[in-house]
Short mmCIF file of C-alpha atoms in Angstrom, two decimals:
data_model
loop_
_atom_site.label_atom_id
_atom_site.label_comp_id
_atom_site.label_asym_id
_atom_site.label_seq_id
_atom_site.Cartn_x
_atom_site.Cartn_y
_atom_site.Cartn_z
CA UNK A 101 5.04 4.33 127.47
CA UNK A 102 3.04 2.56 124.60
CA UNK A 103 1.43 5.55 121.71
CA UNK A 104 -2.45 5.57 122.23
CA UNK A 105 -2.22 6.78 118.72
CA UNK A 106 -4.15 5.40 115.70
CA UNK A 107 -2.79 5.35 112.34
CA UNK A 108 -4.64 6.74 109.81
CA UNK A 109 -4.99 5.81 106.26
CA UNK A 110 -6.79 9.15 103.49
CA UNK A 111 -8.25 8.02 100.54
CA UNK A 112 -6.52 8.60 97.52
CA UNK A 113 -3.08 7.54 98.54
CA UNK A 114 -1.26 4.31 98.12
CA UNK A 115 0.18 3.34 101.06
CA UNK A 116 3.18 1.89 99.81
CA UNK A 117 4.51 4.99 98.26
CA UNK A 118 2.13 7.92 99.73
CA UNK A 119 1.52 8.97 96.70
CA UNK A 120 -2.20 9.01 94.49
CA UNK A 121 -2.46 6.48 92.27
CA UNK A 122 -5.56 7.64 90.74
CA UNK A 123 -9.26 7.47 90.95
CA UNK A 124 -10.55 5.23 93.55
CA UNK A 125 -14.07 4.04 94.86
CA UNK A 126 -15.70 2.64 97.31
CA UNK A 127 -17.62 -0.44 97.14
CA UNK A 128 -20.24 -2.04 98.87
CA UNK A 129 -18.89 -2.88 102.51
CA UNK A 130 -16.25 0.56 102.79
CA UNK A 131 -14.16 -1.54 100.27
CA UNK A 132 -11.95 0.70 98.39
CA UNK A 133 -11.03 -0.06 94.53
CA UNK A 134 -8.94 1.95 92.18
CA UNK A 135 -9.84 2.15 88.30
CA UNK A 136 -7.24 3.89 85.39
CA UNK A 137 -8.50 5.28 82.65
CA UNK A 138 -7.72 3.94 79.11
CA UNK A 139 -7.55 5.98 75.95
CA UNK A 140 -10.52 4.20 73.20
CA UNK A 141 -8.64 2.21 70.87
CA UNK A 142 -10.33 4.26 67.91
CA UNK A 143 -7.82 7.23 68.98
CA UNK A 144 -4.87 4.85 68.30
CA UNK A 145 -5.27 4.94 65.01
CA UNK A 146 -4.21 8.90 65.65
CA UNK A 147 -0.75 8.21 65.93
CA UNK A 148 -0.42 6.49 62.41
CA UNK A 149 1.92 8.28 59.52
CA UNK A 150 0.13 8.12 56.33
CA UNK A 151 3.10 8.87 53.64
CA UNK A 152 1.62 10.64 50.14
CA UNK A 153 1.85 8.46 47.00
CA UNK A 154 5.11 9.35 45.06
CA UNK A 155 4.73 11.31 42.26
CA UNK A 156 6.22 9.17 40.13
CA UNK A 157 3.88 6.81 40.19
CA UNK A 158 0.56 9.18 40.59
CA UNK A 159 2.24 10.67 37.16
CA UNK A 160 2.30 7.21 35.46
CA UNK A 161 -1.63 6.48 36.31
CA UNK A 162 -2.61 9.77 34.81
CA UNK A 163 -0.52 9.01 31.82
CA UNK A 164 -2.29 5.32 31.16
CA UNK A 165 -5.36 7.30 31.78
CA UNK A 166 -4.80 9.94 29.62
CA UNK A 167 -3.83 7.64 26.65
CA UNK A 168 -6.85 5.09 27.37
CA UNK A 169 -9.02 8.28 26.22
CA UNK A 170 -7.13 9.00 23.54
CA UNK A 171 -7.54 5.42 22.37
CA UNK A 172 -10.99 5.09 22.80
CA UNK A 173 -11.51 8.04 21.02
CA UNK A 174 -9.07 7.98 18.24
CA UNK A 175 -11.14 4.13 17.27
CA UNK A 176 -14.53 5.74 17.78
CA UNK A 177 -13.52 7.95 14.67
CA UNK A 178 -12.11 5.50 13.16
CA UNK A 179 -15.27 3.61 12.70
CA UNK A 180 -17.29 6.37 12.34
CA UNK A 181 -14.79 6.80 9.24
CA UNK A 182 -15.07 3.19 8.12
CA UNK A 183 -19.01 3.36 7.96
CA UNK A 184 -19.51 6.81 6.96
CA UNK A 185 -21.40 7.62 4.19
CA UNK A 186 -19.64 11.02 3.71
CA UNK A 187 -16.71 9.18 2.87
CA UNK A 188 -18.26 6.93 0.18
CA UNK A 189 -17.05 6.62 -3.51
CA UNK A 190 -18.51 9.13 -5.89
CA UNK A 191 -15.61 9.63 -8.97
CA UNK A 192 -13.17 7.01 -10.13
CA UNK A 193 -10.44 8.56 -11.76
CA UNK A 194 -8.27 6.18 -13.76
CA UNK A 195 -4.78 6.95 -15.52
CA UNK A 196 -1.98 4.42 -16.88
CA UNK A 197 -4.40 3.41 -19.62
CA UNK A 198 -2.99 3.03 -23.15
CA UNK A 199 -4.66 -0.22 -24.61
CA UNK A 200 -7.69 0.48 -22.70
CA UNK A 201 -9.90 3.95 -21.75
CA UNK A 202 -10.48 4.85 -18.86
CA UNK A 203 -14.50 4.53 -19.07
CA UNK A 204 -13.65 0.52 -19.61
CA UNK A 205 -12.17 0.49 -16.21
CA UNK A 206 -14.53 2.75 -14.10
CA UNK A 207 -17.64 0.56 -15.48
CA UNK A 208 -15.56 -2.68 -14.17
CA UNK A 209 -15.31 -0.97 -10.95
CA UNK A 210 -18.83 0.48 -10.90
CA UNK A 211 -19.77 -1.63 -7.71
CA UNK A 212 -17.73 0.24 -5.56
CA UNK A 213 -20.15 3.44 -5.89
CA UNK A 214 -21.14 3.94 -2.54
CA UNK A 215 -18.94 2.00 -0.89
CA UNK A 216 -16.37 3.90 1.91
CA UNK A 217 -12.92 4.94 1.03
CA UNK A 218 -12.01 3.25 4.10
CA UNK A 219 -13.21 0.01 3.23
CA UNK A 220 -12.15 -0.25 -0.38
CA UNK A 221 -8.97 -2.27 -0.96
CA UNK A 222 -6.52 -3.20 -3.98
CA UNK A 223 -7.26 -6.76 -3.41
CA UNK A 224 -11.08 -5.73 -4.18
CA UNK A 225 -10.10 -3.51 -7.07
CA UNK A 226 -7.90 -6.25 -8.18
CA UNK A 227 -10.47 -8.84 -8.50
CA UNK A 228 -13.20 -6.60 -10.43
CA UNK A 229 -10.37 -5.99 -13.10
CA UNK A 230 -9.72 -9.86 -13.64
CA UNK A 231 -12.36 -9.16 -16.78
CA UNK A 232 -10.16 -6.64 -18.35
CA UNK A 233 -6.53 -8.92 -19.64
CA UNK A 234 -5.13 -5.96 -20.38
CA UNK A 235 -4.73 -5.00 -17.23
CA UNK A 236 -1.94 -6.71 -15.16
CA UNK A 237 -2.26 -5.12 -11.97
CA UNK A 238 -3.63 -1.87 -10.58
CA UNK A 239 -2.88 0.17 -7.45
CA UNK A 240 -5.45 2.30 -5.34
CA UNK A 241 -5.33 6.05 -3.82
CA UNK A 242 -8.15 7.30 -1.61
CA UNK A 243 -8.63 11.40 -1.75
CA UNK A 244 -11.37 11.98 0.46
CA UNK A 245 -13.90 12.83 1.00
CA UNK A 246 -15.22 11.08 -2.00
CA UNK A 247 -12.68 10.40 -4.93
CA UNK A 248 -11.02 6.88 -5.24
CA UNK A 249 -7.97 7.10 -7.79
CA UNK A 250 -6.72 3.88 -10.06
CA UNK A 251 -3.45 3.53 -11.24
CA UNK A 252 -3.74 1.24 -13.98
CA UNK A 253 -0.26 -1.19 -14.51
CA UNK A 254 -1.02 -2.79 -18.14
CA UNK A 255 0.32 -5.56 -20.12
CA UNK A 256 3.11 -4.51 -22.69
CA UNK A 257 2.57 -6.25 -26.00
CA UNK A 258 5.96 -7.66 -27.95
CA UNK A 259 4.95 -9.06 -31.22
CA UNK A 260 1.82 -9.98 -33.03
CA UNK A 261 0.66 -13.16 -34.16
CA UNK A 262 -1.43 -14.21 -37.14
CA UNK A 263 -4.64 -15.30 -36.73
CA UNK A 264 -6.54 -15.94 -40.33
CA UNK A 265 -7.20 -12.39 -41.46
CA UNK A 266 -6.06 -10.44 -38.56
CA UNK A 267 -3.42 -10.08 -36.16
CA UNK A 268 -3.07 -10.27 -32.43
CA UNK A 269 -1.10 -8.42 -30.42
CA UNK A 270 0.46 -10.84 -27.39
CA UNK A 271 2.64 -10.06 -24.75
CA UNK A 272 5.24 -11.40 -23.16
CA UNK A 273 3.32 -14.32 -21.28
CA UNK A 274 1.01 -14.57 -24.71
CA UNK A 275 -1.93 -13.21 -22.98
CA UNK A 276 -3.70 -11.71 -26.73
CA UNK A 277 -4.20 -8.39 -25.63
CA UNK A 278 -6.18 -6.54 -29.27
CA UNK A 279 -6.39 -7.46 -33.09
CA UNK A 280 -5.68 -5.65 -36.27
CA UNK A 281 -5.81 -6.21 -39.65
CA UNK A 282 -3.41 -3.67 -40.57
CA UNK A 283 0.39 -4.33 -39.36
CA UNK A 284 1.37 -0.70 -40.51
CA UNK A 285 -1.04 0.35 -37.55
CA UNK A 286 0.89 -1.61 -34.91
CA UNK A 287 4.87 -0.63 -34.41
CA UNK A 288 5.33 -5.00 -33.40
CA UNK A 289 7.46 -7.65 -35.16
CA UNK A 290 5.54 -10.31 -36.49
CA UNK A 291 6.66 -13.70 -35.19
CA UNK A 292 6.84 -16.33 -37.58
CA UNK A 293 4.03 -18.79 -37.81
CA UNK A 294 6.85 -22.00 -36.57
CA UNK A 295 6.76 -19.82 -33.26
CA UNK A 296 3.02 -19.13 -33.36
CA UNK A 297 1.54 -21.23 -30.60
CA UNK A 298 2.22 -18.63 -27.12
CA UNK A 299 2.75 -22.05 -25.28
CA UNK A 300 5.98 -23.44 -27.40
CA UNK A 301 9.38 -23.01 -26.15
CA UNK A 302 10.47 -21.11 -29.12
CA UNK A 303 7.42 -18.51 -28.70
CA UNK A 304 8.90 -18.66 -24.97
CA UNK A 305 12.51 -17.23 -25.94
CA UNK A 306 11.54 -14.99 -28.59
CA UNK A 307 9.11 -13.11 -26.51
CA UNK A 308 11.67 -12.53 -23.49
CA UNK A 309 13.83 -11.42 -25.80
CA UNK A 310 11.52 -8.70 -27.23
CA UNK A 311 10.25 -8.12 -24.03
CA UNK A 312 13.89 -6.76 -23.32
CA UNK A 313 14.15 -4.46 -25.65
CA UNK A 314 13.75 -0.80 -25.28
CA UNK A 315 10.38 0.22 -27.20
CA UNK A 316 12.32 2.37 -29.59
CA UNK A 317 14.48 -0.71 -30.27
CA UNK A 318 11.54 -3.10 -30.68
CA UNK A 319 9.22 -0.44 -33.05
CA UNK A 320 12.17 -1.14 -35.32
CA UNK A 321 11.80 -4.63 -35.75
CA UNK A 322 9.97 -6.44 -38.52
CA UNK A 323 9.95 -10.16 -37.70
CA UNK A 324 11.25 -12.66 -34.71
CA UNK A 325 11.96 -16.21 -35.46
CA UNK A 326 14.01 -18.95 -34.01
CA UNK A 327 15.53 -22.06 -35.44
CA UNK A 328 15.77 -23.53 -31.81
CA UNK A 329 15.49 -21.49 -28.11
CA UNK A 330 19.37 -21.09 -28.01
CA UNK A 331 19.04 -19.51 -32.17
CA UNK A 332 16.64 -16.62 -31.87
CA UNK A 333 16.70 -14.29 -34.26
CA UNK A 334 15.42 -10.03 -35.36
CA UNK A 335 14.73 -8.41 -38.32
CA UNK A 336 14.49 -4.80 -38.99
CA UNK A 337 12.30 -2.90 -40.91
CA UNK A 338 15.31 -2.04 -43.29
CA UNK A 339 15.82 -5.33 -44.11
CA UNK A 340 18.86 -5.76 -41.75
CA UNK A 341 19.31 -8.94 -39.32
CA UNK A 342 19.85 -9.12 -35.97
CA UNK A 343 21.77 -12.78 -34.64
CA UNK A 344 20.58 -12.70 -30.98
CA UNK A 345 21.45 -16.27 -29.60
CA UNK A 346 19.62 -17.74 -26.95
CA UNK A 347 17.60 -15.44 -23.94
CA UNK A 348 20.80 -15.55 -21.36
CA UNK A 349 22.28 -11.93 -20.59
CA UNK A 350 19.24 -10.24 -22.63
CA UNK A 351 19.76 -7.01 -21.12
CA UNK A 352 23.46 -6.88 -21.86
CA UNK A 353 22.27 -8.00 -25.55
CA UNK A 354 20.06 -5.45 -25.72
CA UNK A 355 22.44 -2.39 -24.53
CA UNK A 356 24.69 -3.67 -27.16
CA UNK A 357 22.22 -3.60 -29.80
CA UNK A 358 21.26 -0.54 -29.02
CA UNK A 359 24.68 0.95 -29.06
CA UNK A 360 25.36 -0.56 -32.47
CA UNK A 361 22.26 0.68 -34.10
CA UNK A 362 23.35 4.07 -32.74
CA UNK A 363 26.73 4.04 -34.71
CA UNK A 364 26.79 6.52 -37.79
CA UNK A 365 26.39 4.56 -40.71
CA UNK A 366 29.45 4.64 -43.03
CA UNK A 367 28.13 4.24 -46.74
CA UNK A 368 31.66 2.69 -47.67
CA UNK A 369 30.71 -0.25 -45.49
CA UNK A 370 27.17 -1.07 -45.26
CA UNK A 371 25.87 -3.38 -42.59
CA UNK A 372 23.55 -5.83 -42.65
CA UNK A 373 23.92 -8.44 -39.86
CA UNK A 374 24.04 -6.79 -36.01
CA UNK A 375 25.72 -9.76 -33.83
CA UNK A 376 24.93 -9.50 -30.33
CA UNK A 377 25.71 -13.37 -29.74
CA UNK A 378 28.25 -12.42 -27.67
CA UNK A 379 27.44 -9.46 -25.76
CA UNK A 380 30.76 -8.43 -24.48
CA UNK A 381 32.15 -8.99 -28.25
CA UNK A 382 29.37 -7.61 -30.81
CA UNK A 383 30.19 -6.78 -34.01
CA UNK A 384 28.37 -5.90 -37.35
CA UNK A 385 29.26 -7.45 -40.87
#
C-alpha cells in the first residue's frame, strides 16, 4: 500500500547533508536564501607579524645622529671663535731679533690690533714684514685669549762691503742688511773691492763660503778675496792665510779648518798658510 505521507523539509538544514549550513532567509514568495558571514577586511591586517628593527642598525642611526650634533655644534664655536672679539690681538711679543728690536717689528705688524687670533696667518705676518730686509722669514704662535707671538728668522750677515765712508754689512744673498763706519765694531771680513758688486760670481763663492763657516770661525777672519770662483781665499786677523779653493764640499772645508785652527800652536814651527783645498788632505805650512 502506497505512504500517504508527506515529506517534510525544516528550515535551517541543507538537504543534501541534514546538516545547518548557516543563516538563512526568506524572500519574497516563501523563497529561502542562505547568507555567510565574512570577517571585514580591516581585521586582516590582524594577522600580520611586524618584526622590531635590529639593533644594529637602530644603534647606527643614533650614532650618525649623535655625531651630526656634535658637528653642528663643534663649527658653531668655531665661528663664534673666528669672529670673536674676545679673541682679538692685544700684545705682540717678538723674540729672534738681533739686527733689529723688537718695537721695529710690532709697529710693522701694528694692523693686526684687533684682528682675531683665529684669523691671523704667517702668510699675513709674512707680507707686513717684506719692509723690514732683515728679516727673512717669521713664524706665528697664537696664546689666547689675546697674545699673538713672532718668532723672528733673520738674515745672517758674512762680510761687509765698502761703500765710500762706511761699510755694509751683506749677507749671503747680498741683501745690505746695516752700515758702520767702524770695522772694529763689526766681527766680519771685509771682502775685497774686485769682489764688491753682491751680483758677480766671485762675490757669489766667497759669500757661500763664509756663509759656511761656524760664527766663531768667521769673527776670526779679516778679509775674503778670490782670484777666480774655483781660487777663493781667508785671512785672519793674525795675519795668517787660509787657501780655500772653490765652494764644493764647504762644510767638509770648514770642519777641517776648524780642526786645524784648534791644534796647539808649536812655537818651533809657526804657521801661516791653513790649506783646506783638499778637505780630506789639509795641511798647514
Amino acid at each position: 500500500m502506497a505512504s500517504t505521507r508527506k515529506p517534510t523539509f525544516k528550515p535551517g538544514t541543507d538537504p543534501a547533508v541534514g546538516k545547518a549550513s548557516g543563516p538563512r532567509s526568506e524572500g519574497p514568495g516563501g523563497v529561502i536564501s542562505a547568507q555567510r558571514s565574512l570577517e571585514p577586511e580591516e581585521k586582516a591586517s590582524d594577522n600580520v607579524i611586524a618584526f622590531p628593527e635590529p639593533k644594529g642598525k637602530r644603534k647606527r642611526r643614533l650614532v650618525l645622529w649623535t655625531l651630526s650634533i656634535v658637528v653642528a655644534f663643534v663649527a658653531v664655536l668655531m665661528a663664534g671663535a673666528v669672529y670673536s672679539p674676545v679673541l682679538a690681538v692685544r700684545t705682540i711679543t717678538v723674540d729672534g731679533t738681533m739686527l733689529l728690536t723688537p718695537e721695529a717689528v710690532q709697529k710693522a705688524l701694528s694692523g693686526l690690533d684687533g684682528k682675531p687670533l683665529p684669523q691671523v696667518s704667517e702668510q699675513e705676518v709674512n707680507e707686513l714684514l717684506k719692509p723690514l730686509i732683515q728679516v727673512r722669514s717669521a713664524t706665528i704662535e697664537a696664546r689666547p685669549p689675546s697674545e699673538l707671538l713672532v718668532h723672528v728668522n733673520e738674515r745672517v750677515p758674512v762680510a761687509l762691503l765698502k761703500q765710500g765712508d762706511s761699510y755694509v754689512m751683506v749677507d749671503v744673498d747680498g741683501v745690505q742688511l746695516g752700515a758702520t763706519k767702524d770695522l772694529a765694531t763689526v766681527a766680519l771680513p771685509l771682502i775685497d773691492a774686485g769682489a764688491g758688486a753682491t751680483n758677480t760670481e766671485l762675490f757669489k763663492a766667497i759669500a757661500a763660503v763664509l756663509d759656511t763657516l761656524p760664527a766663531d770661525v768667521l769673527a776670526r777672519m779679516s778679509t775674503a778675496s778670490a782670484a777666480s770662483p774655483d781660487a777663493v781665499e781667508l785671512k785672519l786677523v793674525d795675519g795668517k792665510t787660509v787657501v780655500w779653493g772653490n765652494a764644493e764640499d764647504r762644510e767638509l772645508k770648514a770642519k777641517a779648518l776648524e780642526a786645524l785652527l784648534k791644534m796647539p800652536a808649536d812655537p818651533k814651527v809657526p804657521v801661516r798658510v791653513y790649506d783646506v783645498s783638499v778637505p780630506r788632505h789639509p795641511f798647514t805650512k
